mmCIF file with all atom_site columns, C-alpha atoms in Angstrom:
data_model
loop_
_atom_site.group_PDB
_atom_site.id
_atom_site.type_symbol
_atom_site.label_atom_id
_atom_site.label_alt_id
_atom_site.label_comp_id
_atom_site.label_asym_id
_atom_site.label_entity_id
_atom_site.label_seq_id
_atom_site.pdbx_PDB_ins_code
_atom_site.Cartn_x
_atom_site.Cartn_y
_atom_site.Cartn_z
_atom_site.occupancy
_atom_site.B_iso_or_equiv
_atom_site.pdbx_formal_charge
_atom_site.auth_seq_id
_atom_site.auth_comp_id
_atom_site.auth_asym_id
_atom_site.auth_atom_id
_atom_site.pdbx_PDB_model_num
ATOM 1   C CA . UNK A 1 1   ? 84.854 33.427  105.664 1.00 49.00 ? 1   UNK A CA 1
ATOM 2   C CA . UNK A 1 2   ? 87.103 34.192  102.893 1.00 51.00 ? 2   UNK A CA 1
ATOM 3   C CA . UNK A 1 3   ? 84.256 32.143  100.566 1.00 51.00 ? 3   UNK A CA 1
ATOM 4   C CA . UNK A 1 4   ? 81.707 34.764  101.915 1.00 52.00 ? 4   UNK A CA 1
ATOM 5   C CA . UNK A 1 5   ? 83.814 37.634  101.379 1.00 52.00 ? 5   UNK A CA 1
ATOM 6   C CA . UNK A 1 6   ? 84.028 36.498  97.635  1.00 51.00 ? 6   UNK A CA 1
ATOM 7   C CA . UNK A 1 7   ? 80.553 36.323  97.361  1.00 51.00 ? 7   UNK A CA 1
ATOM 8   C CA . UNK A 1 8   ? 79.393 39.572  99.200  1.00 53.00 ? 8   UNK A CA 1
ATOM 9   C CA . UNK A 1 9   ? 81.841 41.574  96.920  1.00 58.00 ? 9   UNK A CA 1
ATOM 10  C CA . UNK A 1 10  ? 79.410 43.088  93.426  1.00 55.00 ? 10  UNK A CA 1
ATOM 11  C CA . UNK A 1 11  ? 80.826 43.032  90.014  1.00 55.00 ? 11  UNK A CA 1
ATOM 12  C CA . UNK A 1 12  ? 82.381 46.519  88.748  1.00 54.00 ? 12  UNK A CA 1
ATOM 13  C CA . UNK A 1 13  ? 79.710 48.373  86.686  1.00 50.00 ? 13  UNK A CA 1
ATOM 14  C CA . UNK A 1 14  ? 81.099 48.482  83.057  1.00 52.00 ? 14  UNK A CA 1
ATOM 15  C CA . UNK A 1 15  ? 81.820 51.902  81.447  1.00 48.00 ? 15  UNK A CA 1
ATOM 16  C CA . UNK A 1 16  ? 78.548 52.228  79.456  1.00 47.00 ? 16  UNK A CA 1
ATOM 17  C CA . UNK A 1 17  ? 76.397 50.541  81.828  1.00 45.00 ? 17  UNK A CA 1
ATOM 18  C CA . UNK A 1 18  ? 73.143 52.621  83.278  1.00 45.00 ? 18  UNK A CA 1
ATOM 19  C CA . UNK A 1 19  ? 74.637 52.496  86.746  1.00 43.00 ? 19  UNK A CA 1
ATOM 20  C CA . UNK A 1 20  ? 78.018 54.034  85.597  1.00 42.00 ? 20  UNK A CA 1
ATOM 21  C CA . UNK A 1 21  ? 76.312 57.565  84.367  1.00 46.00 ? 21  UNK A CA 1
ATOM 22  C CA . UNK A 1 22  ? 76.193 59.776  87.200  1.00 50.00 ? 22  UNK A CA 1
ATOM 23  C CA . UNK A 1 23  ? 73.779 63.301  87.177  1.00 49.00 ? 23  UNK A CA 1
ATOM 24  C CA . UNK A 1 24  ? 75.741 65.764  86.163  1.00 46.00 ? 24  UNK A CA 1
ATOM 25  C CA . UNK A 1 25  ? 77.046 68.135  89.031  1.00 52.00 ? 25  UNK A CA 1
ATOM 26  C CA . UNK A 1 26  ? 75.239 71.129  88.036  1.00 48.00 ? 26  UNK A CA 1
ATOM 27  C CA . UNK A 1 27  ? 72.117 70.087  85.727  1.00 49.00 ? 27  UNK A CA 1
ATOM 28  C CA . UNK A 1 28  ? 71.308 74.217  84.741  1.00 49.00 ? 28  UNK A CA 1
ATOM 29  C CA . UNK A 1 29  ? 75.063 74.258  82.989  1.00 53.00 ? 29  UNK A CA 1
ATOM 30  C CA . UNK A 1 30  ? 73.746 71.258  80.362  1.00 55.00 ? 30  UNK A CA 1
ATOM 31  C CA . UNK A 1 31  ? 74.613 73.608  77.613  1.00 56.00 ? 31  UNK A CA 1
ATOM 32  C CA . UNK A 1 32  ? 77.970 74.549  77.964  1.00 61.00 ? 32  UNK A CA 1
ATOM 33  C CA . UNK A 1 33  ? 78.974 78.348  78.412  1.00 58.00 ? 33  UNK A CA 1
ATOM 34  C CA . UNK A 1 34  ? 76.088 79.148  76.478  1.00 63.00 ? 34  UNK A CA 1
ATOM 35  C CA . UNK A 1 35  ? 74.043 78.089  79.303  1.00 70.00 ? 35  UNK A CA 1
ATOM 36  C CA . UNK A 1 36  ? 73.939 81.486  81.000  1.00 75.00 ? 36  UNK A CA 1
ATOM 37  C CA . UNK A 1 37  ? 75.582 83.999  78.172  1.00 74.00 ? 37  UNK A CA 1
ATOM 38  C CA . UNK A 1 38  ? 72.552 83.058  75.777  1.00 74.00 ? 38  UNK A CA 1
ATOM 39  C CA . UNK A 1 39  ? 69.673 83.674  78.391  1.00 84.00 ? 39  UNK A CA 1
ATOM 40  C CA . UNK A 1 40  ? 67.135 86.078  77.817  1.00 87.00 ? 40  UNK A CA 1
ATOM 41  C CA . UNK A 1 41  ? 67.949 87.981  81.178  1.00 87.00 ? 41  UNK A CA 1
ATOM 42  C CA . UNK A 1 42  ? 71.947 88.221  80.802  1.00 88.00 ? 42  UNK A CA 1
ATOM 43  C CA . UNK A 1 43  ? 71.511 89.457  76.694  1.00 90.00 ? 43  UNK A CA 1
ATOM 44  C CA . UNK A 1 44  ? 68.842 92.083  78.203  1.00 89.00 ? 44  UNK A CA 1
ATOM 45  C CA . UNK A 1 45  ? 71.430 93.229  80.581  1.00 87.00 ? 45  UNK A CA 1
ATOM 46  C CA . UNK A 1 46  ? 73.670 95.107  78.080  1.00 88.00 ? 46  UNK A CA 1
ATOM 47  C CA . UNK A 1 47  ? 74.284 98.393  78.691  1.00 88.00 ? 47  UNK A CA 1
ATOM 48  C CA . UNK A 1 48  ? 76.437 99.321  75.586  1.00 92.00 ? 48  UNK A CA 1
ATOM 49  C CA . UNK A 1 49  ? 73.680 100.997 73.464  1.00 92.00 ? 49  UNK A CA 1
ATOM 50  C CA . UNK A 1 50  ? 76.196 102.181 69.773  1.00 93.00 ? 50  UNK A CA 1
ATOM 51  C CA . UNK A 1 51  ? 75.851 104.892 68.051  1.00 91.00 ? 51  UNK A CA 1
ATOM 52  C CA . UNK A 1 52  ? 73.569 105.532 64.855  1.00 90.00 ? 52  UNK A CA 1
ATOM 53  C CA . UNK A 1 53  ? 77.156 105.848 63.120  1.00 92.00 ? 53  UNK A CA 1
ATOM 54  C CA . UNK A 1 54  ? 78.569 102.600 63.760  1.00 94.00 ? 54  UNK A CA 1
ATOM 55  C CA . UNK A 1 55  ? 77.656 100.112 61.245  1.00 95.00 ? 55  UNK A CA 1
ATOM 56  C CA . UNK A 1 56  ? 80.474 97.370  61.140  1.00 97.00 ? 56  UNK A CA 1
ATOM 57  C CA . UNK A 1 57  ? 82.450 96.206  63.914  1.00 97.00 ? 57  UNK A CA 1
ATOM 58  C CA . UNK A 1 58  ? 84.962 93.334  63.521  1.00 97.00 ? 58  UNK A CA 1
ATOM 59  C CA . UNK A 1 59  ? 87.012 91.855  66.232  1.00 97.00 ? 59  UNK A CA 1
ATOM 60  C CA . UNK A 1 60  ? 90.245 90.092  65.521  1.00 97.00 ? 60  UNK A CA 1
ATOM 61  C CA . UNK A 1 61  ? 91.514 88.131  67.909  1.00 96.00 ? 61  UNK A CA 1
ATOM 62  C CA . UNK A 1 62  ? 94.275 85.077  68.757  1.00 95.00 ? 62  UNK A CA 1
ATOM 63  C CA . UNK A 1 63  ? 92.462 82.470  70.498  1.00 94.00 ? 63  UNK A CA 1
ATOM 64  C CA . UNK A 1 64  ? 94.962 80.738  73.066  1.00 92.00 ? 64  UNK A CA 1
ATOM 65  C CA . UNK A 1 65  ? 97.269 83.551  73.436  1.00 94.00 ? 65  UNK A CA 1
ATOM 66  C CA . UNK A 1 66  ? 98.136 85.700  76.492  1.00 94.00 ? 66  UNK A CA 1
ATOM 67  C CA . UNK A 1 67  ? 98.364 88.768  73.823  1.00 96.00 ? 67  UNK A CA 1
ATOM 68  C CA . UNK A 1 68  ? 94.387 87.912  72.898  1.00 96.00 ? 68  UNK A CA 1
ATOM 69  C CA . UNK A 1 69  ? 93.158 86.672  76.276  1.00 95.00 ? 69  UNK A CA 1
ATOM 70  C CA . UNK A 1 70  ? 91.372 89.574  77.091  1.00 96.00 ? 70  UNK A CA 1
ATOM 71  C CA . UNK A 1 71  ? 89.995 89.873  73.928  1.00 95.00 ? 71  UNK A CA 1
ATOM 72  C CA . UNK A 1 72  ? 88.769 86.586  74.671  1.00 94.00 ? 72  UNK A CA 1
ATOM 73  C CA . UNK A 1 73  ? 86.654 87.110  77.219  1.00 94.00 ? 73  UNK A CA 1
ATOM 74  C CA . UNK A 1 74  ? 85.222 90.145  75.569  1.00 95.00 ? 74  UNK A CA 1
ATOM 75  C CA . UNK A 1 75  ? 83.895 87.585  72.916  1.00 94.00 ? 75  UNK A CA 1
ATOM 76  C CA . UNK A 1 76  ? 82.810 85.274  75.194  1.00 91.00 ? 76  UNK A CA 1
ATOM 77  C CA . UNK A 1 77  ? 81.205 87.652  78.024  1.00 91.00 ? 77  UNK A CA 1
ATOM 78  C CA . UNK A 1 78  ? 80.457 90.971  76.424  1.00 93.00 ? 78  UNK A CA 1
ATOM 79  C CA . UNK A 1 79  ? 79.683 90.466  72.685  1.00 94.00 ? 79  UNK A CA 1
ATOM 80  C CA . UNK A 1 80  ? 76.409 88.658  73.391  1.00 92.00 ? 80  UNK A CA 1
ATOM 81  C CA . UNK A 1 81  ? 74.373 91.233  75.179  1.00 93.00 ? 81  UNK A CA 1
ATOM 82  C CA . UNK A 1 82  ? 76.285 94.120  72.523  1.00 94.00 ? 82  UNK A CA 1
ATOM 83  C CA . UNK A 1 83  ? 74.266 91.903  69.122  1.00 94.00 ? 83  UNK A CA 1
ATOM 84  C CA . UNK A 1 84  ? 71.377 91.351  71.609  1.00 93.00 ? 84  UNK A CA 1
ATOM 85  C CA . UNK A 1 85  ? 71.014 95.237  72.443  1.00 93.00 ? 85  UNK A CA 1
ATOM 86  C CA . UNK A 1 86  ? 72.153 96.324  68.672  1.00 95.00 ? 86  UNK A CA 1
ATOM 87  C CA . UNK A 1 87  ? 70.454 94.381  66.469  1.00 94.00 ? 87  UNK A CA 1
ATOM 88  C CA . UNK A 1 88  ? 71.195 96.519  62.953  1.00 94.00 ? 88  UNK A CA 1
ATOM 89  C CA . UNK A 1 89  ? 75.127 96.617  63.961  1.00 96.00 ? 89  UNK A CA 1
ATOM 90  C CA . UNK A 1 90  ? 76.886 93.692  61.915  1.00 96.00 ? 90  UNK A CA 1
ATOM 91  C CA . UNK A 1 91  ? 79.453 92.108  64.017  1.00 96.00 ? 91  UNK A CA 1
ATOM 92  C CA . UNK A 1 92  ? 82.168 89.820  63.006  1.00 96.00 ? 92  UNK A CA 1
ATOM 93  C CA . UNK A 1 93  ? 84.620 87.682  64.815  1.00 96.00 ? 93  UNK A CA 1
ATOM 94  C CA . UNK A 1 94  ? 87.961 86.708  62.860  1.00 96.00 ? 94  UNK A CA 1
ATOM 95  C CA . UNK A 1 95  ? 90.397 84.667  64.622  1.00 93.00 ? 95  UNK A CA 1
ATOM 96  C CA . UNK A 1 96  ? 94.441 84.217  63.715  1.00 94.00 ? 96  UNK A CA 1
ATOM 97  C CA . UNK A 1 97  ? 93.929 86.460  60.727  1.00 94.00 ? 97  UNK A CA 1
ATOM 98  C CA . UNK A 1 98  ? 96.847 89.000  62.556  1.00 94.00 ? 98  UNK A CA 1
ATOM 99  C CA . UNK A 1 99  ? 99.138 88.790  64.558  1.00 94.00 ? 99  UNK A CA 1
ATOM 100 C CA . UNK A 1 100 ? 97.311 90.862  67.819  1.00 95.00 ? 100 UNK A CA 1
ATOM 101 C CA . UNK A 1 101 ? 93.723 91.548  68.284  1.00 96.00 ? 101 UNK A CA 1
ATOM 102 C CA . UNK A 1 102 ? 92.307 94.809  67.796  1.00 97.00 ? 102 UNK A CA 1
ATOM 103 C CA . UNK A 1 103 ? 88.986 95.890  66.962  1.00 97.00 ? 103 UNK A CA 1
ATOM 104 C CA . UNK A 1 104 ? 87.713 97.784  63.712  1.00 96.00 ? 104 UNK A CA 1
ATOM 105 C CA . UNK A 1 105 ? 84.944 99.535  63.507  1.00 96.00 ? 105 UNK A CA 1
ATOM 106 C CA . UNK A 1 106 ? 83.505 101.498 60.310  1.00 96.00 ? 106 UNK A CA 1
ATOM 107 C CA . UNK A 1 107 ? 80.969 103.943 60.164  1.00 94.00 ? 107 UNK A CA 1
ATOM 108 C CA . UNK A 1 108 ? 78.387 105.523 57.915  1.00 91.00 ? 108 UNK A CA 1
ATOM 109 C CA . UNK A 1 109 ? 80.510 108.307 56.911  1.00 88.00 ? 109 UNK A CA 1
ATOM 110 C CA . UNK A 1 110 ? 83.297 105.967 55.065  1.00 88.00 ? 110 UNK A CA 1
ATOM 111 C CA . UNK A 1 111 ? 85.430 106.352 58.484  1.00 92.00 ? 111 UNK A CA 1
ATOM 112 C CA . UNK A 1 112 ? 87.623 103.561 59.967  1.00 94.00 ? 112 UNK A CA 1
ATOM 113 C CA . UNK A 1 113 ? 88.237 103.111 63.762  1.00 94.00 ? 113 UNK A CA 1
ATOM 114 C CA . UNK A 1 114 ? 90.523 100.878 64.836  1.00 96.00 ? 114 UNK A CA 1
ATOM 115 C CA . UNK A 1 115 ? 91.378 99.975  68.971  1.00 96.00 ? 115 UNK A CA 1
ATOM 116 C CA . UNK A 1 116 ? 94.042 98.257  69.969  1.00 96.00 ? 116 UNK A CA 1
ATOM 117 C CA . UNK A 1 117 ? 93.360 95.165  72.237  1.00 96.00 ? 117 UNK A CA 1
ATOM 118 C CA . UNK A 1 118 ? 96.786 93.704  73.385  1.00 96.00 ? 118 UNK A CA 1
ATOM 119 C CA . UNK A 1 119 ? 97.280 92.852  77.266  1.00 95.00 ? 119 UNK A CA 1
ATOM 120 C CA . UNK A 1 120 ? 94.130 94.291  77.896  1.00 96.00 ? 120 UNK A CA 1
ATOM 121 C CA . UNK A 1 121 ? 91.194 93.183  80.150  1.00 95.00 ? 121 UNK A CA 1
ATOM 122 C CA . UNK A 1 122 ? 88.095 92.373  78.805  1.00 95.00 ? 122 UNK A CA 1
ATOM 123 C CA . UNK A 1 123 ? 86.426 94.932  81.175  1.00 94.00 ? 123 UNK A CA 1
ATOM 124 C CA . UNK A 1 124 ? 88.792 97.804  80.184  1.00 96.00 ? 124 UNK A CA 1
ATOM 125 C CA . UNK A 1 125 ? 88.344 96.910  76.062  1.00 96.00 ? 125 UNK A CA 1
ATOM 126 C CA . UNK A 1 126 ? 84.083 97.033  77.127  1.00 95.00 ? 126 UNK A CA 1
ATOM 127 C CA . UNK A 1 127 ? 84.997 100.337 78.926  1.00 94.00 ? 127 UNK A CA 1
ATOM 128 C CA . UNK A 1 128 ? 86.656 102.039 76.157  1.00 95.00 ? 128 UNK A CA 1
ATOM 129 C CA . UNK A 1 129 ? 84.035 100.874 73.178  1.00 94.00 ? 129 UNK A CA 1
ATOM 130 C CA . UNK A 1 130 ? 81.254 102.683 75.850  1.00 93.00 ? 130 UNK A CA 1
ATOM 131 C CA . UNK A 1 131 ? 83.048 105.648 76.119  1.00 92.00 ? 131 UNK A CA 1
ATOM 132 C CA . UNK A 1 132 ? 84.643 105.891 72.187  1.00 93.00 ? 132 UNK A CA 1
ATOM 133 C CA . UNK A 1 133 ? 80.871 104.025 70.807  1.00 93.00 ? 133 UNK A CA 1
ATOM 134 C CA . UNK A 1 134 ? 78.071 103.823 73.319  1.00 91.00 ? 134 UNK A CA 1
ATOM 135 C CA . UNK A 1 135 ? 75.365 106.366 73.701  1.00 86.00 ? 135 UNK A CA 1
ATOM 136 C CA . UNK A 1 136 ? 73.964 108.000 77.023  1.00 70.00 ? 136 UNK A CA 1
ATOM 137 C CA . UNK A 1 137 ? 71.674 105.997 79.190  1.00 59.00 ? 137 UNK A CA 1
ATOM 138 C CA . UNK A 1 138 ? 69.574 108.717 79.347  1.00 49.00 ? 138 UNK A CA 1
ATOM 139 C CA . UNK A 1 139 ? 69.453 109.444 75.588  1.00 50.00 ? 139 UNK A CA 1
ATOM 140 C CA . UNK A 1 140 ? 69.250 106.087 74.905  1.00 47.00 ? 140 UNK A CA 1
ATOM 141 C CA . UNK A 1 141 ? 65.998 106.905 72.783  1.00 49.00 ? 141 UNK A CA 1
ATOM 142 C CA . UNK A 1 142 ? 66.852 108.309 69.416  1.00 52.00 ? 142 UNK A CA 1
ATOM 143 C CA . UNK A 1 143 ? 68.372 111.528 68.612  1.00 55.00 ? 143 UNK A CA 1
ATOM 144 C CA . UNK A 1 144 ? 65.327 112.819 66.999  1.00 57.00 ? 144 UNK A CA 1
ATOM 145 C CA . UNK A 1 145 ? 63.793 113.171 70.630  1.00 57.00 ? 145 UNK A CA 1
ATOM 146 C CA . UNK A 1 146 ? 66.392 115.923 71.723  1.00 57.00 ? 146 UNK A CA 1
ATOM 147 C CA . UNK A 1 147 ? 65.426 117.811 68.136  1.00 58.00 ? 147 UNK A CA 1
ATOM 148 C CA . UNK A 1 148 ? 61.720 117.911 69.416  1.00 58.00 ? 148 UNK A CA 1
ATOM 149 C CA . UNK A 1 149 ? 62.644 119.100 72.918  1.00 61.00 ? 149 UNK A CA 1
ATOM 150 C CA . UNK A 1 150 ? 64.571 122.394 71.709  1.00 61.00 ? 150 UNK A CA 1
ATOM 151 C CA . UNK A 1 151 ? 62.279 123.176 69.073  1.00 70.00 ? 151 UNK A CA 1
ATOM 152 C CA . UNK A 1 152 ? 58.911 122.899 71.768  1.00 74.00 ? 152 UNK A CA 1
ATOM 153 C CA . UNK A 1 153 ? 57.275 125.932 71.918  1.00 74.00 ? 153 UNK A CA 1
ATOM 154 C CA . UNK A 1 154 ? 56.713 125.738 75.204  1.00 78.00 ? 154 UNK A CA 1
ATOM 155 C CA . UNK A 1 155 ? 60.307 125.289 76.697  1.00 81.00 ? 155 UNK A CA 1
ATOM 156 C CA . UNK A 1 156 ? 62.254 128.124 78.240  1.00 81.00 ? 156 UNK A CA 1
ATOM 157 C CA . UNK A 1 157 ? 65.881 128.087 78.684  1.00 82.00 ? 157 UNK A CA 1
ATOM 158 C CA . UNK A 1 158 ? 69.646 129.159 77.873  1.00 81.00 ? 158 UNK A CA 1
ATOM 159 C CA . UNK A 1 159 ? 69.579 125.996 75.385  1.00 77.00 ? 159 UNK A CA 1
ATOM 160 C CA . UNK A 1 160 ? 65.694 126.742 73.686  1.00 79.00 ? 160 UNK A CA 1
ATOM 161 C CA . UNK A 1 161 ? 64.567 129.479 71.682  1.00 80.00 ? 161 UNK A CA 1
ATOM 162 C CA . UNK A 1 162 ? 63.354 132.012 74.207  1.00 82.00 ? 162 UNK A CA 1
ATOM 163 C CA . UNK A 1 163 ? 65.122 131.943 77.460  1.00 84.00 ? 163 UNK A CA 1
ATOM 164 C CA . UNK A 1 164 ? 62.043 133.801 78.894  1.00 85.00 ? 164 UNK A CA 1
ATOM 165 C CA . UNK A 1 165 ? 58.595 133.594 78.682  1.00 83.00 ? 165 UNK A CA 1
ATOM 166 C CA . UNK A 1 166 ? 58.162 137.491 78.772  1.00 84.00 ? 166 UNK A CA 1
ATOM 167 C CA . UNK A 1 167 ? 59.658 137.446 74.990  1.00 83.00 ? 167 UNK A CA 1
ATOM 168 C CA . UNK A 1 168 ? 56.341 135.885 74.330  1.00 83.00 ? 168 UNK A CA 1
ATOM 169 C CA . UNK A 1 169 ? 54.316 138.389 72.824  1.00 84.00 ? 169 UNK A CA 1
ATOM 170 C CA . UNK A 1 170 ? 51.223 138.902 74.954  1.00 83.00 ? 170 UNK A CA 1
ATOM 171 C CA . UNK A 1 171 ? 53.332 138.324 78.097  1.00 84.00 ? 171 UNK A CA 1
ATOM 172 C CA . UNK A 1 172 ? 54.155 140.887 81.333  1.00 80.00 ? 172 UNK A CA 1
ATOM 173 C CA . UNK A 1 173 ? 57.731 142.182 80.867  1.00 79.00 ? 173 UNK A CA 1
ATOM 174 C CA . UNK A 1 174 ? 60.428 140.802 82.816  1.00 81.00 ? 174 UNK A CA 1
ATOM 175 C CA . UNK A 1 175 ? 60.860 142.765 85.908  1.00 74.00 ? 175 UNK A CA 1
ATOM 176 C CA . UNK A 1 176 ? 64.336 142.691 85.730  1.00 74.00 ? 176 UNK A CA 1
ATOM 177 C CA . UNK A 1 177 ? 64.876 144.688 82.529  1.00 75.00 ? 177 UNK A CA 1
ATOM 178 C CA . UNK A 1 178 ? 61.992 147.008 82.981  1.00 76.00 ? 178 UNK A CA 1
ATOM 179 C CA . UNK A 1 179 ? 61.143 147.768 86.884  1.00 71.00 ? 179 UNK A CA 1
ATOM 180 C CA . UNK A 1 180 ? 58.300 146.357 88.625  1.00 68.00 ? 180 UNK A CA 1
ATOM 181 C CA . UNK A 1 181 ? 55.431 149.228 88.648  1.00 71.00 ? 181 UNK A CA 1
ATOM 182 C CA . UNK A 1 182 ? 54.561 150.342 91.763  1.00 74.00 ? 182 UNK A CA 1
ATOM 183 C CA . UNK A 1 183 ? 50.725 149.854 93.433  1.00 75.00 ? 183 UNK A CA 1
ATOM 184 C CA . UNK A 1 184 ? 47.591 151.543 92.733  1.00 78.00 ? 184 UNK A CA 1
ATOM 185 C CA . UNK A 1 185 ? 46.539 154.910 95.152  1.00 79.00 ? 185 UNK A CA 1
ATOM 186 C CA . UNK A 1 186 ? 44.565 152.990 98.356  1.00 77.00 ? 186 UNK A CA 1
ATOM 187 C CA . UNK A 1 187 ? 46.074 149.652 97.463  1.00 77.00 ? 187 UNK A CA 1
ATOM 188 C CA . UNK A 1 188 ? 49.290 149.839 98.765  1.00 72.00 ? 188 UNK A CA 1
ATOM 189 C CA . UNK A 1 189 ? 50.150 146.815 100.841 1.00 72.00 ? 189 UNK A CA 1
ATOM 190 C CA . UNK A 1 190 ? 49.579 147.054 104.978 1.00 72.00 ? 190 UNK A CA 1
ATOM 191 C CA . UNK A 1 191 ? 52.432 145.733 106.679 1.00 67.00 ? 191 UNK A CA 1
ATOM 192 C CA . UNK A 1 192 ? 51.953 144.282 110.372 1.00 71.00 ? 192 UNK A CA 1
ATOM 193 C CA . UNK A 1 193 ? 53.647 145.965 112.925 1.00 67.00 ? 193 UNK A CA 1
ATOM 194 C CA . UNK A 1 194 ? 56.897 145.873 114.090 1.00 67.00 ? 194 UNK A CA 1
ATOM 195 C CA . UNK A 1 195 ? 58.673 147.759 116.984 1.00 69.00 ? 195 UNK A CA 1
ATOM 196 C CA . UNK A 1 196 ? 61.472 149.332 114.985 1.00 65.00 ? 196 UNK A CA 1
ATOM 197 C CA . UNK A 1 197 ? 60.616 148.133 111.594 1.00 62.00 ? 197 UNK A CA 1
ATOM 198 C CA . UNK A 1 198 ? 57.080 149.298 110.309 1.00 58.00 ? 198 UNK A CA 1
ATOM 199 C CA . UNK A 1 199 ? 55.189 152.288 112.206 1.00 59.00 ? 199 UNK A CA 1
ATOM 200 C CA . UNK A 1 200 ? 51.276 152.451 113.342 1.00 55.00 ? 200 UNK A CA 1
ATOM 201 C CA . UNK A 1 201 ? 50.015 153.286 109.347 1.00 54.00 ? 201 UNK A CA 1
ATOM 202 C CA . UNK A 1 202 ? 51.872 150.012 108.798 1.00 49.00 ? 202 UNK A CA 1
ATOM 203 C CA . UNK A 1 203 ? 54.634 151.507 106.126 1.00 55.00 ? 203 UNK A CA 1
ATOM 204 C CA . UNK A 1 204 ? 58.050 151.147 106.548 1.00 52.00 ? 204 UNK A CA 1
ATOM 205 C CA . UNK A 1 205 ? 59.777 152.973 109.077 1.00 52.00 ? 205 UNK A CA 1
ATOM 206 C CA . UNK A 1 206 ? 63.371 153.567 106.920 1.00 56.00 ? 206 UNK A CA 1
ATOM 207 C CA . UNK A 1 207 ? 61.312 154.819 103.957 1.00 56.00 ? 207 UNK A CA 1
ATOM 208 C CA . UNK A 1 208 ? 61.702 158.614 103.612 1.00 54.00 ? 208 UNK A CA 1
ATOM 209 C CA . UNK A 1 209 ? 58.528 160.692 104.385 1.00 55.00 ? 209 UNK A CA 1
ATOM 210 C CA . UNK A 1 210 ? 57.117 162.380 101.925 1.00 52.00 ? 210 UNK A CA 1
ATOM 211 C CA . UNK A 1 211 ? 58.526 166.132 102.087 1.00 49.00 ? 211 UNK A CA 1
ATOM 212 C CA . UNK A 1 212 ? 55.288 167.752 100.704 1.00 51.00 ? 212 UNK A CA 1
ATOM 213 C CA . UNK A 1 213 ? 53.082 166.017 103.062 1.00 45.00 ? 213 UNK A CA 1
#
């Protein structure tokens, strides 16, 4: 029995062997963390859209330390989709060139911004550059498009040009600088009547008769 034992047992694949390389637990992480931060769909999904000021941003950073590790992950999670969704920004990562990571950004007008990134999260450092950097969704366009709105023509408002259209020349004046004329002899309007409210000629029955009548 023990002879049979012996011979039922297999060798021990050797390390190298075919049978020793197992599929790898999840085949759609093959490249590493670039796997999913380099995708089309997650660099699309930026929603930082800079300034037409900011030119240069460079983000120093101490890879390893608890000072840096939010800075990190900003590198790691956040900078892709930023280059993806500004492609004329330069931006440069330096590592263990100081002492605690901060980010510097200079812009067209020979002005230097620096934010300070130690003990922050990656999500508050993203939150700030939106709010000191990033430009309205809704303006997210060019500013050239808000010129053209205010200077239309045909736009009336407290923030255009003419804030009525009766400043247009050609235009009825605004009722309610000048008074709203009253209705041609005959064409006065009939109103339906109303116990208490309009009489049988259908006029109003608080207006004041007409003393020469």
């Amino acid at each position: 029995m023990k002879g049979d034992d012996a011979g039922s047992q297999q060798p021990k694949p050797e390390h190298g062997s075919a049978s020793f390389l197992r599929p790898h637990p999840m085949p759609f992480l093959k490249g590493g963390r670039l796997a999913i931060t380099r995708t089309r769909k997650y660099l699309e999904s930026g929603r930082i859209i800079l300034q037409d000021s900011v030119k240069v941003i460079t983000i120093h950073h101490v890879p390893g330390k608890k000072i840096s590790k939010g800075c990190d992950e900003l590198i790691k999670w956040f900078l892709p989709p930023l280059q993806f969704k500004n492609p004329k920004v330069q931006i440069l990562t330096l590592k263990n060139m100081c002492p605690t990571p901060f980010i510097q950004v200079f812009l067209n007008n020979q002005e230097e911004l620096v934010i300070d990134c130690s003990y922050r999260t990656h999500v508050d450092i993203n939150k700030h550059l939106n709010e000191v950097l990033g430009t309205s969704l809704h303006s997210t366009v060019s500013s050239t498009m808000d010129i053209l709105n205010v200077n239309h023509p045909g736009n009336f408002g407290t923030k255009y040009q003419r804030q009525c259209i009766c400043e247009v020349y050609g235009q009825v004046p605004c009722s309610s600088q000048v008074g709203r004329s009253g209705p041609w002899p005959g064409q006065e309007p009939q109103l339906p009547v109303v116990d208490g409210l309009t009489n049988q000629k259908g006029q109003d029955a608080n207006e004041p008769k007409d003393s020469t009548a």
